[in-house]
């Protein structure tokens, strides 16, 4: 694998772990606001992000490259309300999509078909990531200031379960 691509993948591990940090920070804010279902949804999201990052780390090693470990940025910790929080989730996922598309283009240009194939899983996963965030943003826009409806959505989001998309990762 060329060194630029290896660095881009290492940076993506960092970005996935930053995403996990961001969602944990959001989860704790929701928990403290009494929105336990939203806190749970974000906690599951953070677990997914760690799985995404770990899987890329393992791929870097499998390709004989040395992963780098740059510092993970501190996430914000103040979120004014659920709607604004999920606006930020959606904006963040759109940013991640842009990053992954860039890596896919780099892999394509390097004729690294394995890396291209590997990163395509992530590119496609972003469709679902953006769709679920958009769905929640739209619901929160409809809910407005109605606390009862917000609690209904909170209950709905409490039902999310974590399924590791890479079940052999820790074996
Ligand atoms: Fe790892 Fe939210 O994408």
mmCIF file of N, CA and C in Angstrom, residues 34-126:
data_model
loop_
_atom_site.group_PDB
_atom_site.id
_atom_site.type_symbol
_atom_site.label_atom_id
_atom_site.label_comp_id
_atom_site.label_asym_id
_atom_site.label_seq_id
_atom_site.Cartn_x
_atom_site.Cartn_y
_atom_site.Cartn_z
ATOM 1 N N UNK A 34 -31.744 13.785 31.342
ATOM 2 C CA UNK A 34 -32.861 12.873 31.624
ATOM 3 C C UNK A 34 -33.394 12.156 30.397
ATOM 4 N N UNK A 35 -32.702 12.307 29.265
ATOM 5 C CA UNK A 35 -33.151 11.645 28.037
ATOM 6 C C UNK A 35 -32.347 10.350 27.869
ATOM 7 N N UNK A 36 -32.755 9.349 28.636
ATOM 8 C CA UNK A 36 -31.969 8.112 28.730
ATOM 9 C C UNK A 36 -31.988 7.311 27.420
ATOM 10 N N UNK A 37 -33.088 7.397 26.673
ATOM 11 C CA UNK A 37 -33.167 6.662 25.404
ATOM 12 C C UNK A 37 -32.224 7.256 24.371
ATOM 13 N N UNK A 38 -32.194 8.569 24.293
ATOM 14 C CA UNK A 38 -31.266 9.249 23.375
ATOM 15 C C UNK A 38 -29.828 8.960 23.810
ATOM 16 N N UNK A 39 -29.592 8.997 25.126
ATOM 17 C CA UNK A 39 -28.253 8.685 25.652
ATOM 18 C C UNK A 39 -27.849 7.276 25.223
ATOM 19 N N UNK A 40 -28.793 6.342 25.300
ATOM 20 C CA UNK A 40 -28.494 4.955 24.920
ATOM 21 C C UNK A 40 -28.189 4.858 23.426
ATOM 22 N N UNK A 41 -28.998 5.516 22.600
ATOM 23 C CA UNK A 41 -28.782 5.486 21.135
ATOM 24 C C UNK A 41 -27.385 5.998 20.804
ATOM 25 N N UNK A 42 -26.993 7.076 21.457
ATOM 26 C CA UNK A 42 -25.676 7.668 21.189
ATOM 27 C C UNK A 42 -24.549 6.788 21.727
ATOM 28 N N UNK A 43 -24.816 6.103 22.823
ATOM 29 C CA UNK A 43 -23.816 5.181 23.386
ATOM 30 C C UNK A 43 -23.573 4.025 22.413
ATOM 31 N N UNK A 44 -24.668 3.500 21.843
ATOM 32 C CA UNK A 44 -24.544 2.427 20.839
ATOM 33 C C UNK A 44 -23.781 2.951 19.618
ATOM 34 N N UNK A 45 -24.080 4.191 19.238
ATOM 35 C CA UNK A 45 -23.391 4.807 18.096
ATOM 36 C C UNK A 45 -21.882 4.888 18.377
ATOM 37 N N UNK A 46 -21.530 5.254 19.604
ATOM 38 C CA UNK A 46 -20.108 5.338 19.980
ATOM 39 C C UNK A 46 -19.444 3.962 19.870
ATOM 40 N N UNK A 47 -20.161 2.910 20.282
ATOM 41 C CA UNK A 47 -19.606 1.550 20.177
ATOM 42 C C UNK A 47 -19.356 1.186 18.709
ATOM 43 N N UNK A 48 -20.305 1.566 17.851
ATOM 44 C CA UNK A 48 -20.142 1.302 16.410
ATOM 45 C C UNK A 48 -18.901 1.993 15.868
ATOM 46 N N UNK A 49 -18.704 3.238 16.295
ATOM 47 C CA UNK A 49 -17.554 3.995 15.802
ATOM 48 C C UNK A 49 -16.241 3.343 16.222
ATOM 49 N N UNK A 50 -16.201 2.835 17.449
ATOM 50 C CA UNK A 50 -14.975 2.149 17.897
ATOM 51 C C UNK A 50 -14.732 0.903 17.060
ATOM 52 N N UNK A 51 -15.819 0.196 16.719
ATOM 53 C CA UNK A 51 -15.674 -0.984 15.854
ATOM 54 C C UNK A 51 -15.173 -0.566 14.469
ATOM 55 N N UNK A 52 -15.716 0.536 13.927
ATOM 56 C CA UNK A 52 -15.253 1.028 12.624
ATOM 57 C C UNK A 52 -13.745 1.304 12.660
ATOM 58 N N UNK A 53 -13.315 2.018 13.715
ATOM 59 C CA UNK A 53 -11.904 2.396 13.828
ATOM 60 C C UNK A 53 -11.009 1.179 13.993
ATOM 61 N N UNK A 54 -11.415 0.254 14.849
ATOM 62 C CA UNK A 54 -10.604 -0.934 15.119
ATOM 63 C C UNK A 54 -10.446 -1.789 13.862
ATOM 64 N N UNK A 55 -11.505 -1.872 13.081
ATOM 65 C CA UNK A 55 -11.453 -2.667 11.849
ATOM 66 C C UNK A 55 -10.455 -2.065 10.850
ATOM 67 N N UNK A 56 -10.394 -0.741 10.782
ATOM 68 C CA UNK A 56 -9.421 -0.097 9.871
ATOM 69 C C UNK A 56 -7.997 -0.340 10.384
ATOM 70 N N UNK A 57 -7.827 -0.213 11.708
ATOM 71 C CA UNK A 57 -6.524 -0.489 12.327
ATOM 72 C C UNK A 57 -6.046 -1.902 11.951
ATOM 73 N N UNK A 58 -6.966 -2.883 12.039
ATOM 74 C CA UNK A 58 -6.586 -4.258 11.723
ATOM 75 C C UNK A 58 -6.247 -4.419 10.239
ATOM 76 N N UNK A 59 -6.944 -3.668 9.400
ATOM 77 C CA UNK A 59 -6.657 -3.737 7.958
ATOM 78 C C UNK A 59 -5.268 -3.165 7.660
ATOM 79 N N UNK A 60 -4.908 -2.069 8.317
ATOM 80 C CA UNK A 60 -3.578 -1.465 8.122
ATOM 81 C C UNK A 60 -2.498 -2.505 8.444
ATOM 82 N N UNK A 61 -2.672 -3.194 9.583
ATOM 83 C CA UNK A 61 -1.701 -4.223 9.976
ATOM 84 C C UNK A 61 -1.681 -5.366 8.969
ATOM 85 N N UNK A 62 -2.874 -5.779 8.533
ATOM 86 C CA UNK A 62 -2.963 -6.901 7.582
ATOM 87 C C UNK A 62 -2.229 -6.577 6.288
ATOM 88 N N UNK A 63 -2.153 -5.294 5.947
ATOM 89 C CA UNK A 63 -1.455 -4.891 4.711
ATOM 90 C C UNK A 63 0.042 -4.632 4.946
ATOM 91 N N UNK A 64 0.496 -4.935 6.165
ATOM 92 C CA UNK A 64 1.927 -4.809 6.450
ATOM 93 C C UNK A 64 2.385 -3.387 6.715
ATOM 94 N N UNK A 65 1.440 -2.500 7.013
ATOM 95 C CA UNK A 65 1.803 -1.108 7.296
ATOM 96 C C UNK A 65 1.819 -0.865 8.805
ATOM 97 N N UNK A 66 2.420 0.253 9.197
ATOM 98 C CA UNK A 66 2.498 0.608 10.621
ATOM 99 C C UNK A 66 1.457 1.678 10.923
ATOM 100 N N UNK A 67 0.479 1.362 11.786
ATOM 101 C CA UNK A 67 -0.516 2.398 12.112
ATOM 102 C C UNK A 67 0.131 3.540 12.894
ATOM 103 N N UNK A 68 -0.371 4.753 12.693
ATOM 104 C CA UNK A 68 0.086 5.906 13.482
ATOM 105 C C UNK A 68 -0.996 6.216 14.518
ATOM 106 N N UNK A 69 -0.575 6.840 15.604
ATOM 107 C CA UNK A 69 -1.542 7.137 16.669
ATOM 108 C C UNK A 69 -1.524 8.607 17.052
ATOM 109 N N UNK A 70 -1.947 9.500 16.153
ATOM 110 C CA UNK A 70 -2.016 10.911 16.519
ATOM 111 C C UNK A 70 -3.059 11.113 17.635
ATOM 112 N N UNK A 71 -2.905 12.209 18.391
ATOM 113 C CA UNK A 71 -3.827 12.477 19.504
ATOM 114 C C UNK A 71 -5.258 12.634 19.005
ATOM 115 N N UNK A 72 -6.180 12.154 19.808
ATOM 116 C CA UNK A 72 -7.604 12.302 19.481
ATOM 117 C C UNK A 72 -8.079 13.637 20.061
ATOM 118 N N UNK A 73 -8.684 14.472 19.223
ATOM 119 C CA UNK A 73 -9.171 15.780 19.684
ATOM 120 C C UNK A 73 -10.240 15.619 20.769
ATOM 121 N N UNK A 74 -10.331 16.617 21.637
ATOM 122 C CA UNK A 74 -11.415 16.611 22.634
ATOM 123 C C UNK A 74 -12.719 17.021 21.940
ATOM 124 N N UNK A 75 -13.813 16.296 22.214
ATOM 125 C CA UNK A 75 -15.091 16.679 21.604
ATOM 126 C C UNK A 75 -15.722 17.836 22.369
ATOM 127 N N UNK A 76 -16.688 18.534 21.760
ATOM 128 C CA UNK A 76 -17.429 19.548 22.533
ATOM 129 C C UNK A 76 -18.235 18.860 23.633
ATOM 130 N N UNK A 77 -18.609 19.629 24.652
ATOM 131 C CA UNK A 77 -19.360 19.006 25.749
ATOM 132 C C UNK A 77 -20.661 19.740 26.062
ATOM 133 N N UNK A 78 -20.929 20.828 25.344
ATOM 134 C CA UNK A 78 -22.175 21.569 25.611
ATOM 135 C C UNK A 78 -23.133 21.418 24.435
ATOM 136 N N UNK A 79 -24.302 20.902 24.728
ATOM 137 C CA UNK A 79 -25.311 20.718 23.682
ATOM 138 C C UNK A 79 -26.618 21.286 24.225
ATOM 139 N N UNK A 80 -27.149 22.285 23.515
ATOM 140 C CA UNK A 80 -28.258 23.025 24.117
ATOM 141 C C UNK A 80 -29.582 22.249 24.131
ATOM 142 N N UNK A 81 -29.898 21.538 23.055
ATOM 143 C CA UNK A 81 -31.117 20.718 23.091
ATOM 144 C C UNK A 81 -30.985 19.556 22.116
ATOM 145 N N UNK A 82 -31.965 18.647 22.182
ATOM 146 C CA UNK A 82 -31.874 17.402 21.403
ATOM 147 C C UNK A 82 -31.818 17.678 19.902
ATOM 148 N N UNK A 83 -32.596 18.651 19.424
ATOM 149 C CA UNK A 83 -32.624 18.955 17.985
ATOM 150 C C UNK A 83 -31.235 19.424 17.523
ATOM 151 N N UNK A 84 -30.651 20.352 18.274
ATOM 152 C CA UNK A 84 -29.332 20.876 17.878
ATOM 153 C C UNK A 84 -28.266 19.779 17.968
ATOM 154 N N UNK A 85 -28.419 18.934 18.970
ATOM 155 C CA UNK A 85 -27.469 17.833 19.134
ATOM 156 C C UNK A 85 -27.502 16.926 17.893
ATOM 157 N N UNK A 86 -28.703 16.558 17.453
ATOM 158 C CA UNK A 86 -28.784 15.668 16.280
ATOM 159 C C UNK A 86 -28.455 16.390 14.974
ATOM 160 N N UNK A 87 -28.650 17.710 14.940
ATOM 161 C CA UNK A 87 -28.140 18.474 13.785
ATOM 162 C C UNK A 87 -26.628 18.266 13.684
ATOM 163 N N UNK A 88 -25.982 18.277 14.855
ATOM 164 C CA UNK A 88 -24.519 18.093 14.873
ATOM 165 C C UNK A 88 -24.128 16.669 14.498
ATOM 166 N N UNK A 89 -24.948 15.692 14.933
ATOM 167 C CA UNK A 89 -24.683 14.294 14.540
ATOM 168 C C UNK A 89 -24.708 14.190 13.014
ATOM 169 N N UNK A 90 -25.750 14.752 12.408
ATOM 170 C CA UNK A 90 -25.891 14.670 10.943
ATOM 171 C C UNK A 90 -24.726 15.382 10.247
ATOM 172 N N UNK A 91 -24.403 16.588 10.716
ATOM 173 C CA UNK A 91 -23.297 17.339 10.095
ATOM 174 C C UNK A 91 -21.993 16.554 10.224
ATOM 175 N N UNK A 92 -21.808 15.914 11.369
ATOM 176 C CA UNK A 92 -20.578 15.145 11.570
ATOM 177 C C UNK A 92 -20.524 13.951 10.619
ATOM 178 N N UNK A 93 -21.641 13.255 10.481
ATOM 179 C CA UNK A 93 -21.655 12.096 9.573
ATOM 180 C C UNK A 93 -21.413 12.531 8.125
ATOM 181 N N UNK A 94 -21.916 13.691 7.740
ATOM 182 C CA UNK A 94 -21.670 14.192 6.378
ATOM 183 C C UNK A 94 -20.179 14.474 6.175
ATOM 184 N N UNK A 95 -19.562 14.986 7.222
ATOM 185 C CA UNK A 95 -18.117 15.228 7.171
ATOM 186 C C UNK A 95 -17.354 13.909 6.994
ATOM 187 N N UNK A 96 -17.777 12.900 7.760
ATOM 188 C CA UNK A 96 -17.136 11.579 7.676
ATOM 189 C C UNK A 96 -17.310 10.996 6.270
ATOM 190 N N UNK A 97 -18.485 11.165 5.695
ATOM 191 C CA UNK A 97 -18.722 10.672 4.328
ATOM 192 C C UNK A 97 -17.713 11.298 3.365
ATOM 193 N N UNK A 98 -17.489 12.599 3.502
ATOM 194 C CA UNK A 98 -16.526 13.299 2.653
ATOM 195 C C UNK A 98 -15.124 12.718 2.802
ATOM 196 N N UNK A 99 -14.730 12.430 4.043
ATOM 197 C CA UNK A 99 -13.403 11.862 4.298
ATOM 198 C C UNK A 99 -13.258 10.497 3.628
ATOM 199 N N UNK A 100 -14.296 9.678 3.793
ATOM 200 C CA UNK A 100 -14.240 8.310 3.243
ATOM 201 C C UNK A 100 -14.232 8.327 1.716
ATOM 202 N N UNK A 101 -14.998 9.238 1.135
ATOM 203 C CA UNK A 101 -14.991 9.356 -0.331
ATOM 204 C C UNK A 101 -13.596 9.721 -0.834
ATOM 205 N N UNK A 102 -12.918 10.589 -0.073
ATOM 206 C CA UNK A 102 -11.547 10.983 -0.469
ATOM 207 C C UNK A 102 -10.611 9.778 -0.440
ATOM 208 N N UNK A 103 -10.750 8.955 0.612
ATOM 209 C CA UNK A 103 -9.885 7.759 0.701
ATOM 210 C C UNK A 103 -10.201 6.806 -0.451
ATOM 211 N N UNK A 104 -11.477 6.654 -0.763
ATOM 212 C CA UNK A 104 -11.871 5.767 -1.883
ATOM 213 C C UNK A 104 -11.245 6.270 -3.183
ATOM 214 N N UNK A 105 -11.272 7.572 -3.384
ATOM 215 C CA UNK A 105 -10.672 8.154 -4.606
ATOM 216 C C UNK A 105 -9.158 7.915 -4.622
ATOM 217 N N UNK A 106 -8.516 8.097 -3.463
ATOM 218 C CA UNK A 106 -7.061 7.844 -3.381
ATOM 219 C C UNK A 106 -6.746 6.393 -3.730
ATOM 220 N N UNK A 107 -7.545 5.473 -3.179
ATOM 221 C CA UNK A 107 -7.304 4.038 -3.426
ATOM 222 C C UNK A 107 -7.500 3.718 -4.906
ATOM 223 N N UNK A 108 -8.505 4.336 -5.490
ATOM 224 C CA UNK A 108 -8.800 4.115 -6.915
ATOM 225 C C UNK A 108 -7.621 4.624 -7.762
ATOM 226 N N UNK A 109 -7.157 5.822 -7.420
ATOM 227 C CA UNK A 109 -6.067 6.425 -8.201
ATOM 228 C C UNK A 109 -4.752 5.657 -8.041
ATOM 229 N N UNK A 110 -4.609 4.983 -6.858
ATOM 230 C CA UNK A 110 -3.394 4.194 -6.631
ATOM 231 C C UNK A 110 -3.545 2.782 -7.212
ATOM 232 N N UNK A 111 -4.685 2.509 -7.819
ATOM 233 C CA UNK A 111 -4.997 1.158 -8.339
ATOM 234 C C UNK A 111 -4.873 0.110 -7.237
ATOM 235 N N UNK A 112 -5.205 0.522 -6.007
ATOM 236 C CA UNK A 112 -5.173 -0.415 -4.886
ATOM 237 C C UNK A 112 -6.594 -0.976 -4.723
ATOM 238 N N UNK A 113 -6.852 -2.050 -5.446
ATOM 239 C CA UNK A 113 -8.229 -2.574 -5.492
ATOM 240 C C UNK A 113 -8.679 -3.143 -4.148
ATOM 241 N N UNK A 114 -7.746 -3.716 -3.391
ATOM 242 C CA UNK A 114 -8.106 -4.240 -2.074
ATOM 243 C C UNK A 114 -8.561 -3.102 -1.165
ATOM 244 N N UNK A 115 -7.763 -2.034 -1.125
ATOM 245 C CA UNK A 115 -8.108 -0.907 -0.253
ATOM 246 C C UNK A 115 -9.412 -0.257 -0.718
ATOM 247 N N UNK A 116 -9.560 -0.154 -2.033
ATOM 248 C CA UNK A 116 -10.798 0.435 -2.579
ATOM 249 C C UNK A 116 -12.010 -0.381 -2.128
ATOM 250 N N UNK A 117 -11.891 -1.699 -2.274
ATOM 251 C CA UNK A 117 -12.974 -2.606 -1.873
ATOM 252 C C UNK A 117 -13.236 -2.481 -0.368
ATOM 253 N N UNK A 118 -12.143 -2.422 0.405
ATOM 254 C CA UNK A 118 -12.260 -2.317 1.859
ATOM 255 C C UNK A 118 -13.019 -1.048 2.258
ATOM 256 N N UNK A 119 -12.620 0.073 1.662
ATOM 257 C CA UNK A 119 -13.187 1.357 2.104
ATOM 258 C C UNK A 119 -14.604 1.558 1.555
ATOM 259 N N UNK A 120 -14.948 0.836 0.492
ATOM 260 C CA UNK A 120 -16.317 0.950 -0.052
ATOM 261 C C UNK A 120 -17.363 0.532 0.969
ATOM 262 N N UNK A 121 -17.017 -0.459 1.818
ATOM 263 C CA UNK A 121 -17.972 -0.863 2.859
ATOM 264 C C UNK A 121 -18.346 0.363 3.698
ATOM 265 N N UNK A 122 -17.315 1.163 4.033
ATOM 266 C CA UNK A 122 -17.538 2.347 4.871
ATOM 267 C C UNK A 122 -18.348 3.413 4.121
ATOM 268 N N UNK A 123 -18.003 3.593 2.849
ATOM 269 C CA UNK A 123 -18.725 4.580 2.035
ATOM 270 C C UNK A 123 -20.219 4.218 1.999
ATOM 271 N N UNK A 124 -20.497 2.943 1.802
ATOM 272 C CA UNK A 124 -21.905 2.517 1.733
ATOM 273 C C UNK A 124 -22.592 2.592 3.085
ATOM 274 N N UNK A 125 -21.851 2.298 4.144
ATOM 275 C CA UNK A 125 -22.398 2.384 5.507
ATOM 276 C C UNK A 125 -22.861 3.818 5.803
ATOM 277 N N UNK A 126 -22.176 4.788 5.201
ATOM 278 C CA UNK A 126 -22.528 6.189 5.448
ATOM 279 C C UNK A 126 -23.945 6.534 4.969
#
